[in-house]
Tab-separated table of C-alpha atoms in Angstrom:
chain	number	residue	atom	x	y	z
A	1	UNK	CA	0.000	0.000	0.000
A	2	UNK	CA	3.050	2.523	0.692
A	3	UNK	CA	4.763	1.508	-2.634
A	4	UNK	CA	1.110	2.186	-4.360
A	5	UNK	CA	0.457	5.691	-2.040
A	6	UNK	CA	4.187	7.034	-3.253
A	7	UNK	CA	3.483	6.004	-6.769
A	8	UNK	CA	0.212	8.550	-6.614
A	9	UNK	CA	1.761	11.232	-5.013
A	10	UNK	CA	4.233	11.208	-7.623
A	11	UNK	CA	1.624	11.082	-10.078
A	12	UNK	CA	0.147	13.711	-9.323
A	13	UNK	CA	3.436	15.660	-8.944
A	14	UNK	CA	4.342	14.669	-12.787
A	15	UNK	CA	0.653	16.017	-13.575
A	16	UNK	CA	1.699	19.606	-12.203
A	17	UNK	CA	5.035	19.693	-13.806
A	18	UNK	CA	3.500	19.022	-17.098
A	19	UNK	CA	0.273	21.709	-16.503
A	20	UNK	CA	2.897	24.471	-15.423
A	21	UNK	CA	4.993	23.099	-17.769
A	22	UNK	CA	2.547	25.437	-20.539
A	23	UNK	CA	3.943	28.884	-19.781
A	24	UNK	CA	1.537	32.307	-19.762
A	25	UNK	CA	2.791	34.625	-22.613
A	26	UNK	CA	0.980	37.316	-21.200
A	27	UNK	CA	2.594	37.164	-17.600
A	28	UNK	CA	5.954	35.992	-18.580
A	29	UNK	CA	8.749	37.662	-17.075
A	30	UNK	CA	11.965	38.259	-19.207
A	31	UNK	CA	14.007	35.911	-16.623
A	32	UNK	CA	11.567	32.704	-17.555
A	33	UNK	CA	11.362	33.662	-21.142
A	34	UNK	CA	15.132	33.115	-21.161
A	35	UNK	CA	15.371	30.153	-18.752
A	36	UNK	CA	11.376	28.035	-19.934
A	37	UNK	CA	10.604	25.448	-17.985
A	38	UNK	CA	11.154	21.700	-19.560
A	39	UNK	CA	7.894	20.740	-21.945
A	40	UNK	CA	8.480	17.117	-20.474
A	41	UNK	CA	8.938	16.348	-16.911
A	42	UNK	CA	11.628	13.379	-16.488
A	43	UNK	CA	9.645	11.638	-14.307
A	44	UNK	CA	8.196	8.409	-15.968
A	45	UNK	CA	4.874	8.623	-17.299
A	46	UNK	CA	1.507	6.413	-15.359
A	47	UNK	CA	1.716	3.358	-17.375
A	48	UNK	CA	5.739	3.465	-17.275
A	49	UNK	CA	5.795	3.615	-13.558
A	50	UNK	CA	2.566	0.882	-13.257
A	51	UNK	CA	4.846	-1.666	-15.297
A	52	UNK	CA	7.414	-1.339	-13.094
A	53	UNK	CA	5.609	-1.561	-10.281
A	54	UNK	CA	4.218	-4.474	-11.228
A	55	UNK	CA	7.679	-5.934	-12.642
A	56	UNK	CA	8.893	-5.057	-8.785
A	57	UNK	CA	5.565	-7.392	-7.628
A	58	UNK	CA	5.577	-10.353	-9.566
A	59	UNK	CA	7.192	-13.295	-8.100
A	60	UNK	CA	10.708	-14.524	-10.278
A	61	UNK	CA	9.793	-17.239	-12.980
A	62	UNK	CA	11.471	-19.993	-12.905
A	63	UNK	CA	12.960	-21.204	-15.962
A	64	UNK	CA	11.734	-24.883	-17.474
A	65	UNK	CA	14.144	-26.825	-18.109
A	66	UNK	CA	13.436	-29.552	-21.124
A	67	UNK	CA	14.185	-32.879	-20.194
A	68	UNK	CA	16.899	-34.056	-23.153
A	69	UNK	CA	17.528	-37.297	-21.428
A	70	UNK	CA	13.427	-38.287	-22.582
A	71	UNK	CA	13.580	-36.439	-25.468
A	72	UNK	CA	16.467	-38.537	-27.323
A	73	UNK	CA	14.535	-41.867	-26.428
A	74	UNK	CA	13.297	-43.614	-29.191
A	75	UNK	CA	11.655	-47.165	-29.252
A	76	UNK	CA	12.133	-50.221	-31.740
A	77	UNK	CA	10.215	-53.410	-31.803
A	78	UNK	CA	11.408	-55.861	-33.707
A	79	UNK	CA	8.418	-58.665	-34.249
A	80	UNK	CA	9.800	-61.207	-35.776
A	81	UNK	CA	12.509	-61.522	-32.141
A	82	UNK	CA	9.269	-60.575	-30.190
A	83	UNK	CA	11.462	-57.865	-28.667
A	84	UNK	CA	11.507	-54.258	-27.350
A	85	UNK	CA	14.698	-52.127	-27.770
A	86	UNK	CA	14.803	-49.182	-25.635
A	87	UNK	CA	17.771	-46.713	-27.772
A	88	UNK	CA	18.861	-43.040	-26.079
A	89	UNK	CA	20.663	-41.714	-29.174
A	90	UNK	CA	22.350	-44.869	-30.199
A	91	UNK	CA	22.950	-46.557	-27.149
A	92	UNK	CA	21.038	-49.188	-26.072
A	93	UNK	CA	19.725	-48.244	-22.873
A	94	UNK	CA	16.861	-51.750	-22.158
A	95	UNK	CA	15.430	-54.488	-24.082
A	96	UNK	CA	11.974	-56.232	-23.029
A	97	UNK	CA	10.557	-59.389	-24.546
A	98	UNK	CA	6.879	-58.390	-25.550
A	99	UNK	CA	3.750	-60.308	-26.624
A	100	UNK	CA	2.468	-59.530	-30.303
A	101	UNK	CA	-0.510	-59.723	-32.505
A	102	UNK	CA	-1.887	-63.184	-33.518
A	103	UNK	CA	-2.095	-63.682	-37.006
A	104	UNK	CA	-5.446	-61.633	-38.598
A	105	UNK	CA	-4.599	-59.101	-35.409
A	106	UNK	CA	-1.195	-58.471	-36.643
A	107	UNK	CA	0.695	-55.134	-34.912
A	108	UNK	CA	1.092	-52.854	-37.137
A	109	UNK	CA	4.502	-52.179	-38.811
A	110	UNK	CA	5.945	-48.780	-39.555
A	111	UNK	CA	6.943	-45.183	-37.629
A	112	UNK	CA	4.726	-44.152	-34.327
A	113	UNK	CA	4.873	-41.922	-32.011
A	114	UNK	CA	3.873	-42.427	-27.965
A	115	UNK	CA	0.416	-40.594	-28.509
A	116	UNK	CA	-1.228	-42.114	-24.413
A	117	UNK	CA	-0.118	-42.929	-21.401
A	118	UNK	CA	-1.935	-44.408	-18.486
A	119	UNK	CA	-1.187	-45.911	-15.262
A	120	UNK	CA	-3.459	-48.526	-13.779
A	121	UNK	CA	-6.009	-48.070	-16.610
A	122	UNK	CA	-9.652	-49.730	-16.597
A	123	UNK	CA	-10.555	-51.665	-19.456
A	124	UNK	CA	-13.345	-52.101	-21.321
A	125	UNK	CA	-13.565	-55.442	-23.279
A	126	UNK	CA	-14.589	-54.675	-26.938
A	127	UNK	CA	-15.802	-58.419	-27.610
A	128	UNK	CA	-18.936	-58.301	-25.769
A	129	UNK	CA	-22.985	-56.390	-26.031
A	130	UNK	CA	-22.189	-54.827	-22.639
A	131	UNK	CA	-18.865	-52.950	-22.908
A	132	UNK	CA	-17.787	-54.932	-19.182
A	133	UNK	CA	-15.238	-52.779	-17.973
A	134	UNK	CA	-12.538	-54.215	-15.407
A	135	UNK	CA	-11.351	-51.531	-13.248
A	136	UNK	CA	-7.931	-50.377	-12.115
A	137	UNK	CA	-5.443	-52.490	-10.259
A	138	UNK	CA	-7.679	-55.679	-10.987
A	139	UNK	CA	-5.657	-58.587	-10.993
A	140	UNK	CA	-7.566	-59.449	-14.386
A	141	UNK	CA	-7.262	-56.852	-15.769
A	142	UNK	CA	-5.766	-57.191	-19.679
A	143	UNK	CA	-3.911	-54.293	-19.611
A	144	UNK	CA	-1.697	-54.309	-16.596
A	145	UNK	CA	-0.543	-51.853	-14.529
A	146	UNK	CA	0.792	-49.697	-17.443
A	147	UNK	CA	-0.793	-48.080	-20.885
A	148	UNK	CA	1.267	-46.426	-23.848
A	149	UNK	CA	-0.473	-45.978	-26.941
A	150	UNK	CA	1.139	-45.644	-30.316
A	151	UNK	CA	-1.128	-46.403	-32.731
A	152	UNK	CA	-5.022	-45.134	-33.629
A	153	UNK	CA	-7.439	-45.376	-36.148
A	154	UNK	CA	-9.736	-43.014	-34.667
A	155	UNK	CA	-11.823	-45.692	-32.669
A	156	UNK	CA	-9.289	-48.273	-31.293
A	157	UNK	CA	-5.863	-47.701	-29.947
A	158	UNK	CA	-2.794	-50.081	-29.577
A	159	UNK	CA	-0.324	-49.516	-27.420
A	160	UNK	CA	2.386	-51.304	-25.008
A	161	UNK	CA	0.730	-52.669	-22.150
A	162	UNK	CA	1.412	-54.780	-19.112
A	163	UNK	CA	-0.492	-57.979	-18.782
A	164	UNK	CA	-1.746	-60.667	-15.751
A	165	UNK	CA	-1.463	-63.462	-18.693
A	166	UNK	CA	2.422	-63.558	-17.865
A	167	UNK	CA	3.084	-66.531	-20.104
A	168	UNK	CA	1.448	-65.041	-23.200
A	169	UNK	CA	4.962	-62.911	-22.970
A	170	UNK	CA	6.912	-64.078	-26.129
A	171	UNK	CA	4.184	-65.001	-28.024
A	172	UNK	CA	1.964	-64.368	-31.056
A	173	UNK	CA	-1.557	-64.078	-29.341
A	174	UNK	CA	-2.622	-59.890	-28.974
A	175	UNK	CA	-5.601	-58.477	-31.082
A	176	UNK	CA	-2.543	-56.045	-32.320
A	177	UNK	CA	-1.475	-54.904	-28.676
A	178	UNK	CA	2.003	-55.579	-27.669
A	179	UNK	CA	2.247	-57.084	-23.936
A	180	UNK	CA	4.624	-56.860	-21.367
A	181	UNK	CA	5.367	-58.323	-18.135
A	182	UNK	CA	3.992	-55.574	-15.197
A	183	UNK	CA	7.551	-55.129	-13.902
A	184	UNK	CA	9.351	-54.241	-17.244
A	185	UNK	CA	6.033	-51.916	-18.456
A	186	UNK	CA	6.446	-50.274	-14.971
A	187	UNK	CA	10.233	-49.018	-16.656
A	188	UNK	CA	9.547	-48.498	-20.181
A	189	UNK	CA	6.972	-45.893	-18.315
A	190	UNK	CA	9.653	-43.986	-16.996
A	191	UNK	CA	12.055	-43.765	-20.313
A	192	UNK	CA	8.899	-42.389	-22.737
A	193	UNK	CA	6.884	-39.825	-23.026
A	194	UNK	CA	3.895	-38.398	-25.131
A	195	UNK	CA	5.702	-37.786	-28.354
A	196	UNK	CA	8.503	-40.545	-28.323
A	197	UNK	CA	9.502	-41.791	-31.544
A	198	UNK	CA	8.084	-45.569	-32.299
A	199	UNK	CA	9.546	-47.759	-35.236
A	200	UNK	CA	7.787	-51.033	-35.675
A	201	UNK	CA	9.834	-53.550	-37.818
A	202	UNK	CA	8.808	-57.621	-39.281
C-alpha cells in the first residue's frame, strides 16, 4: 500500500510539472522567457511507472528446463525376435521381450509416435454387447498396470501394455497390442513420453 500511495503522489506531482509546464505569454517575465521550464517532466509517465511496479511485484519465474535425457529416447520393436529395444541416441539403454498380434490381429509395422499414457487403466472389453469394464489395479485386468499408446485409427488404440497373462509374454496371441510383463512396463513408463519416436519392424 506505501509503494502504491508514493506512486500517486508522484503522479500527481508529474501532472503539475506538465500543466505548469505550458507557460503564460501574457505574464511571462523576461528571466523565464530566457530560462522556460522543460515541456516534459523526467519523471516516468503512469503506465511506465505501473509496469514497473508491477515488474517489482511479480514473483521470479522460474525457468523450465526440457528434459533431453526423454527427449532422445526412441523405441524399436522388432516382431519377428518378439522384442523391445529401448535406444537413447544410439545406445542401447533396455530391451523387453513383448507379446504380439496373432495372425489376422497383426501389430502394425511402420513409424509411431507415444500418442497415451496411463497408469493402472480400466478396461473395457470390446468383444462383448455390454462394454464390461474391469477396473484399475484388478488382478484381471488385460492391460496391466501400465498403458502407452502408439497407434489409432480413430476408434481403437494399440499400445504397449502390461499384462496378468504372464506366459502369453513371447508369443503371437494380442488383437494387435504388444504385452509386457507388469515389472518391465512399470520401466519403459519412466524412459517415454507423449511424443517418443516408435519404429515397428517384421
Amino acid at each position: 500500500m506505501t509503494t502504491i500511495a508514493v506512486l500517486i503522489s508522484l503522479q500527481s506531482y508529474a501532472t503539475a510539472q506538465v500543466t505548469n509546464s505550458q507557460p503564460n505569454f501574457s505574464q511571462v517575465s523576461p528571466q523565464v522567457e530566457s530560462n522556460p521550464l522543460p515541456l516534459r517532466s523526467n519523471i516516468p509517465n503512469y503506465s511506465e511507472r505501473k509496469r514497473r511496479l508491477l515488474l517489482k511485484l511479480q514473483h521470479p519465474i522460474q525457468p523450465i528446463i526440457p528434459n533431453t535425457s526423454k527427449q532422445e529416447i526412441h523405441l524399436l520393436l522388432k516382431l519377428n525376435e518378439r522384442k523391445l529395444y529401448v535406444y537413447r541416441g544410439d545406445s542401447l539403454q533396455a530391451s523387453y521381450p513383448v507379446a504380439i498380434g496373432k495372425p489376422g490381429w497383426e501389430t502394425p509395422t511402420g513409424k509411431f509416435k507415444i500418442i497415451h499414457m496411463v497408469q493402472n487403466p480400466a478396461w473395457e472389453n470390446p468383444f462383448v454387447p455390454n462394454r464390461e469394464i474391469v477396473p484399475p489395479r484388478s488382478s484381471n485386468n488385460p492391460l496391466g498396470e501400465r498403458w502407452i499408446g502408439f497407434w489409432t485409427d480413430g476408434k481403437d488404440e494399440i499400445g504397449f501394455h502390461g499384462t496378468p497373462s504372464v506366459k502369453s509374454v513371447g508369443q503371437a496371441v494380442s488383437h494387435g497390442c504388444v504385452r509386457m510383463y507388469n515389472k518391465d512396463v512399470r520401466k519403459l513408463y519412466e524412459f517415454v513420453e507423449i511424443g517418443t519416436p516408435v519404429l515397428v519392424t517384421k
